[in-house]
Amino acid sequence: MRNETFFPLPDLPEGGQARVRALHLSGGMRRRLQDLGLVAGTRVTCLQRAASGDPTAYLIRGAVIALRNTDAAQVEVGVSP
C-alpha cells in the first residue's frame, strides 16, 4: 500500500518535487494546463516564487511554466514519503 500525502500545488516548497494527482478545473483553463503537460502522474518541481509570492515558476516536462496561485491551487499533487 502506498502512503502518499496530497496537497494543492502552491503548498509545494521551492526545490520540492511532487506528482500531479488531479486537476480540479474545468473549461479552458483545464485544457491549457493539460496542453502544458499537467496531467495525472506528471512530475512537477517548484523552481522559484516571485518576490510577492505570485506567480510561481514550475518545471513541468522540461519546460518552465509560471502559474498564478489561484490556478495552481486547483492542481492536487502528491509526495511519497
Short mmCIF file of N, CA and C in Angstrom, two decimals:
data_model
loop_
_atom_site.label_atom_id
_atom_site.label_comp_id
_atom_site.label_asym_id
_atom_site.label_seq_id
_atom_site.Cartn_x
_atom_site.Cartn_y
_atom_site.Cartn_z
N MET A 1 0.84 -1.18 0.00
CA MET A 1 0.00 0.00 0.00
C MET A 1 0.88 1.25 0.00
N ARG A 2 0.58 2.20 -0.89
CA ARG A 2 1.34 3.44 -0.97
C ARG A 2 0.81 4.43 0.05
N ASN A 3 1.73 5.09 0.71
CA ASN A 3 1.37 6.10 1.68
C ASN A 3 1.79 7.45 1.12
N GLU A 4 0.84 8.19 0.56
CA GLU A 4 1.13 9.48 -0.06
C GLU A 4 0.42 10.60 0.68
N THR A 5 1.00 11.77 0.59
CA THR A 5 0.40 12.98 1.13
C THR A 5 -0.04 13.84 -0.05
N PHE A 6 -1.29 14.28 -0.05
CA PHE A 6 -1.82 15.10 -1.14
C PHE A 6 -2.08 16.52 -0.65
N PHE A 7 -1.80 17.50 -1.53
CA PHE A 7 -1.98 18.90 -1.18
C PHE A 7 -2.03 19.73 -2.46
N PRO A 8 -2.47 21.00 -2.38
CA PRO A 8 -2.51 21.87 -3.56
C PRO A 8 -1.09 22.27 -3.99
N LEU A 9 -0.90 22.45 -5.27
CA LEU A 9 0.41 22.76 -5.83
C LEU A 9 1.10 23.96 -5.19
N PRO A 10 0.42 25.06 -4.84
CA PRO A 10 1.13 26.19 -4.23
C PRO A 10 1.78 25.86 -2.88
N ASP A 11 1.38 24.76 -2.24
CA ASP A 11 1.99 24.36 -0.97
C ASP A 11 3.32 23.65 -1.15
N LEU A 12 3.69 23.34 -2.38
CA LEU A 12 4.97 22.69 -2.65
C LEU A 12 6.09 23.70 -2.41
N PRO A 13 7.07 23.39 -1.55
CA PRO A 13 8.13 24.35 -1.26
C PRO A 13 9.09 24.49 -2.44
N GLU A 14 9.81 25.61 -2.50
CA GLU A 14 10.82 25.80 -3.54
C GLU A 14 11.81 24.64 -3.49
N GLY A 15 12.10 24.08 -4.66
CA GLY A 15 13.01 22.95 -4.75
C GLY A 15 12.32 21.61 -4.56
N GLY A 16 11.07 21.63 -4.11
CA GLY A 16 10.33 20.40 -3.87
C GLY A 16 9.79 19.79 -5.16
N GLN A 17 9.61 18.47 -5.13
CA GLN A 17 9.05 17.75 -6.27
C GLN A 17 7.83 16.97 -5.83
N ALA A 18 6.87 16.86 -6.73
CA ALA A 18 5.66 16.09 -6.46
C ALA A 18 5.11 15.60 -7.79
N ARG A 19 4.13 14.72 -7.73
CA ARG A 19 3.45 14.23 -8.93
C ARG A 19 2.00 14.70 -8.91
N VAL A 20 1.53 15.08 -10.09
CA VAL A 20 0.15 15.55 -10.22
C VAL A 20 -0.79 14.38 -9.94
N ARG A 21 -1.78 14.63 -9.11
CA ARG A 21 -2.79 13.63 -8.81
C ARG A 21 -4.09 13.94 -9.54
N ALA A 22 -4.50 15.21 -9.53
CA ALA A 22 -5.77 15.58 -10.16
C ALA A 22 -5.80 17.07 -10.47
N LEU A 23 -6.61 17.42 -11.46
CA LEU A 23 -6.90 18.82 -11.78
C LEU A 23 -8.35 19.08 -11.39
N HIS A 24 -8.57 20.08 -10.57
CA HIS A 24 -9.92 20.42 -10.13
C HIS A 24 -10.39 21.69 -10.84
N LEU A 25 -10.25 21.69 -12.16
CA LEU A 25 -10.62 22.81 -13.01
C LEU A 25 -11.53 22.30 -14.12
N SER A 26 -12.19 23.22 -14.77
CA SER A 26 -12.98 22.84 -15.94
C SER A 26 -12.76 23.88 -17.02
N GLY A 27 -13.22 23.58 -18.20
CA GLY A 27 -13.18 24.53 -19.30
C GLY A 27 -11.79 24.81 -19.84
N GLY A 28 -11.63 26.06 -20.28
CA GLY A 28 -10.42 26.46 -20.97
C GLY A 28 -9.15 26.35 -20.14
N MET A 29 -9.21 26.71 -18.88
CA MET A 29 -8.00 26.64 -18.06
C MET A 29 -7.55 25.20 -17.86
N ARG A 30 -8.49 24.29 -17.67
CA ARG A 30 -8.14 22.87 -17.54
C ARG A 30 -7.42 22.40 -18.81
N ARG A 31 -7.96 22.77 -19.94
CA ARG A 31 -7.38 22.37 -21.22
C ARG A 31 -5.98 22.95 -21.39
N ARG A 32 -5.79 24.21 -21.03
CA ARG A 32 -4.47 24.85 -21.15
C ARG A 32 -3.44 24.14 -20.30
N LEU A 33 -3.81 23.82 -19.06
CA LEU A 33 -2.86 23.13 -18.18
C LEU A 33 -2.54 21.73 -18.70
N GLN A 34 -3.54 21.05 -19.22
CA GLN A 34 -3.30 19.74 -19.80
C GLN A 34 -2.39 19.85 -21.02
N ASP A 35 -2.59 20.86 -21.84
CA ASP A 35 -1.74 21.07 -23.01
C ASP A 35 -0.29 21.35 -22.61
N LEU A 36 -0.09 21.94 -21.44
CA LEU A 36 1.26 22.20 -20.93
C LEU A 36 1.89 20.94 -20.33
N GLY A 37 1.12 19.87 -20.25
CA GLY A 37 1.64 18.61 -19.73
C GLY A 37 1.27 18.34 -18.29
N LEU A 38 0.41 19.14 -17.73
CA LEU A 38 0.00 18.97 -16.34
C LEU A 38 -1.16 17.97 -16.28
N VAL A 39 -0.80 16.69 -16.32
CA VAL A 39 -1.77 15.61 -16.27
C VAL A 39 -1.36 14.65 -15.15
N ALA A 40 -2.28 13.80 -14.74
CA ALA A 40 -2.02 12.86 -13.64
C ALA A 40 -0.73 12.09 -13.90
N GLY A 41 0.12 12.04 -12.86
CA GLY A 41 1.37 11.31 -12.94
C GLY A 41 2.57 12.13 -13.33
N THR A 42 2.35 13.35 -13.82
CA THR A 42 3.46 14.20 -14.24
C THR A 42 4.22 14.73 -13.04
N ARG A 43 5.55 14.70 -13.11
CA ARG A 43 6.38 15.24 -12.04
C ARG A 43 6.49 16.75 -12.19
N VAL A 44 6.34 17.46 -11.09
CA VAL A 44 6.42 18.92 -11.06
C VAL A 44 7.44 19.33 -10.01
N THR A 45 8.31 20.27 -10.38
CA THR A 45 9.29 20.81 -9.44
C THR A 45 9.02 22.30 -9.28
N CYS A 46 8.96 22.75 -8.05
CA CYS A 46 8.79 24.18 -7.76
C CYS A 46 10.17 24.83 -7.84
N LEU A 47 10.34 25.73 -8.81
CA LEU A 47 11.65 26.36 -9.01
C LEU A 47 11.82 27.64 -8.22
N GLN A 48 10.86 28.56 -8.35
CA GLN A 48 11.04 29.87 -7.73
C GLN A 48 9.72 30.61 -7.62
N ARG A 49 9.55 31.31 -6.53
CA ARG A 49 8.38 32.17 -6.35
C ARG A 49 8.79 33.61 -6.61
N ALA A 50 7.86 34.38 -7.13
CA ALA A 50 8.09 35.82 -7.30
C ALA A 50 8.27 36.45 -5.92
N ALA A 51 8.89 37.61 -5.89
CA ALA A 51 9.11 38.30 -4.62
C ALA A 51 7.81 38.52 -3.87
N SER A 52 6.73 38.75 -4.60
CA SER A 52 5.42 38.96 -3.98
C SER A 52 4.73 37.63 -3.63
N GLY A 53 5.34 36.52 -4.08
CA GLY A 53 4.76 35.20 -3.80
C GLY A 53 3.86 34.69 -4.91
N ASP A 54 3.60 35.52 -5.92
CA ASP A 54 2.70 35.12 -7.00
C ASP A 54 3.12 35.83 -8.27
N PRO A 55 3.40 35.17 -9.37
CA PRO A 55 3.24 33.74 -9.64
C PRO A 55 4.45 32.92 -9.17
N THR A 56 4.36 31.62 -9.42
CA THR A 56 5.44 30.69 -9.09
C THR A 56 5.85 29.97 -10.36
N ALA A 57 7.17 29.77 -10.51
CA ALA A 57 7.70 29.05 -11.67
C ALA A 57 7.85 27.57 -11.31
N TYR A 58 7.34 26.71 -12.20
CA TYR A 58 7.41 25.27 -12.02
C TYR A 58 8.09 24.64 -13.23
N LEU A 59 8.83 23.58 -13.00
CA LEU A 59 9.41 22.79 -14.08
C LEU A 59 8.45 21.64 -14.35
N ILE A 60 7.90 21.63 -15.58
CA ILE A 60 6.92 20.62 -15.97
C ILE A 60 7.35 20.03 -17.31
N ARG A 61 7.73 18.77 -17.31
CA ARG A 61 8.15 18.08 -18.55
C ARG A 61 9.21 18.85 -19.32
N GLY A 62 10.20 19.39 -18.60
CA GLY A 62 11.32 20.07 -19.24
C GLY A 62 11.08 21.52 -19.57
N ALA A 63 9.90 22.04 -19.32
CA ALA A 63 9.59 23.45 -19.60
C ALA A 63 9.33 24.18 -18.29
N VAL A 64 9.75 25.43 -18.21
CA VAL A 64 9.48 26.26 -17.04
C VAL A 64 8.18 27.02 -17.31
N ILE A 65 7.22 26.82 -16.42
CA ILE A 65 5.89 27.41 -16.56
C ILE A 65 5.59 28.23 -15.30
N ALA A 66 5.15 29.47 -15.48
CA ALA A 66 4.75 30.30 -14.35
C ALA A 66 3.23 30.22 -14.22
N LEU A 67 2.77 29.89 -13.01
CA LEU A 67 1.34 29.77 -12.74
C LEU A 67 0.94 30.70 -11.60
N ARG A 68 -0.21 31.34 -11.77
CA ARG A 68 -0.77 32.13 -10.66
C ARG A 68 -1.24 31.16 -9.58
N ASN A 69 -1.16 31.60 -8.35
CA ASN A 69 -1.55 30.74 -7.23
C ASN A 69 -3.02 30.32 -7.29
N THR A 70 -3.88 31.20 -7.82
CA THR A 70 -5.30 30.84 -7.91
C THR A 70 -5.51 29.66 -8.85
N ASP A 71 -4.74 29.59 -9.93
CA ASP A 71 -4.85 28.47 -10.86
C ASP A 71 -4.13 27.24 -10.31
N ALA A 72 -2.94 27.45 -9.77
CA ALA A 72 -2.16 26.32 -9.24
C ALA A 72 -2.86 25.65 -8.06
N ALA A 73 -3.67 26.41 -7.32
CA ALA A 73 -4.38 25.84 -6.16
C ALA A 73 -5.38 24.77 -6.57
N GLN A 74 -5.75 24.75 -7.85
CA GLN A 74 -6.70 23.77 -8.34
C GLN A 74 -6.02 22.48 -8.82
N VAL A 75 -4.68 22.43 -8.68
CA VAL A 75 -3.91 21.25 -9.06
C VAL A 75 -3.51 20.52 -7.78
N GLU A 76 -3.98 19.28 -7.66
CA GLU A 76 -3.65 18.47 -6.48
C GLU A 76 -2.43 17.61 -6.81
N VAL A 77 -1.45 17.66 -5.92
CA VAL A 77 -0.23 16.89 -6.11
C VAL A 77 0.01 15.98 -4.92
N GLY A 78 0.88 15.01 -5.11
CA GLY A 78 1.18 14.08 -4.03
C GLY A 78 2.66 13.81 -3.93
N VAL A 79 3.12 13.56 -2.72
CA VAL A 79 4.51 13.24 -2.44
C VAL A 79 4.54 11.95 -1.65
N SER A 80 5.37 11.01 -2.10
CA SER A 80 5.55 9.77 -1.34
C SER A 80 6.61 9.99 -0.30
N PRO A 81 6.39 9.56 0.93
CA PRO A 81 7.39 9.76 1.99
C PRO A 81 8.62 8.88 1.77
#
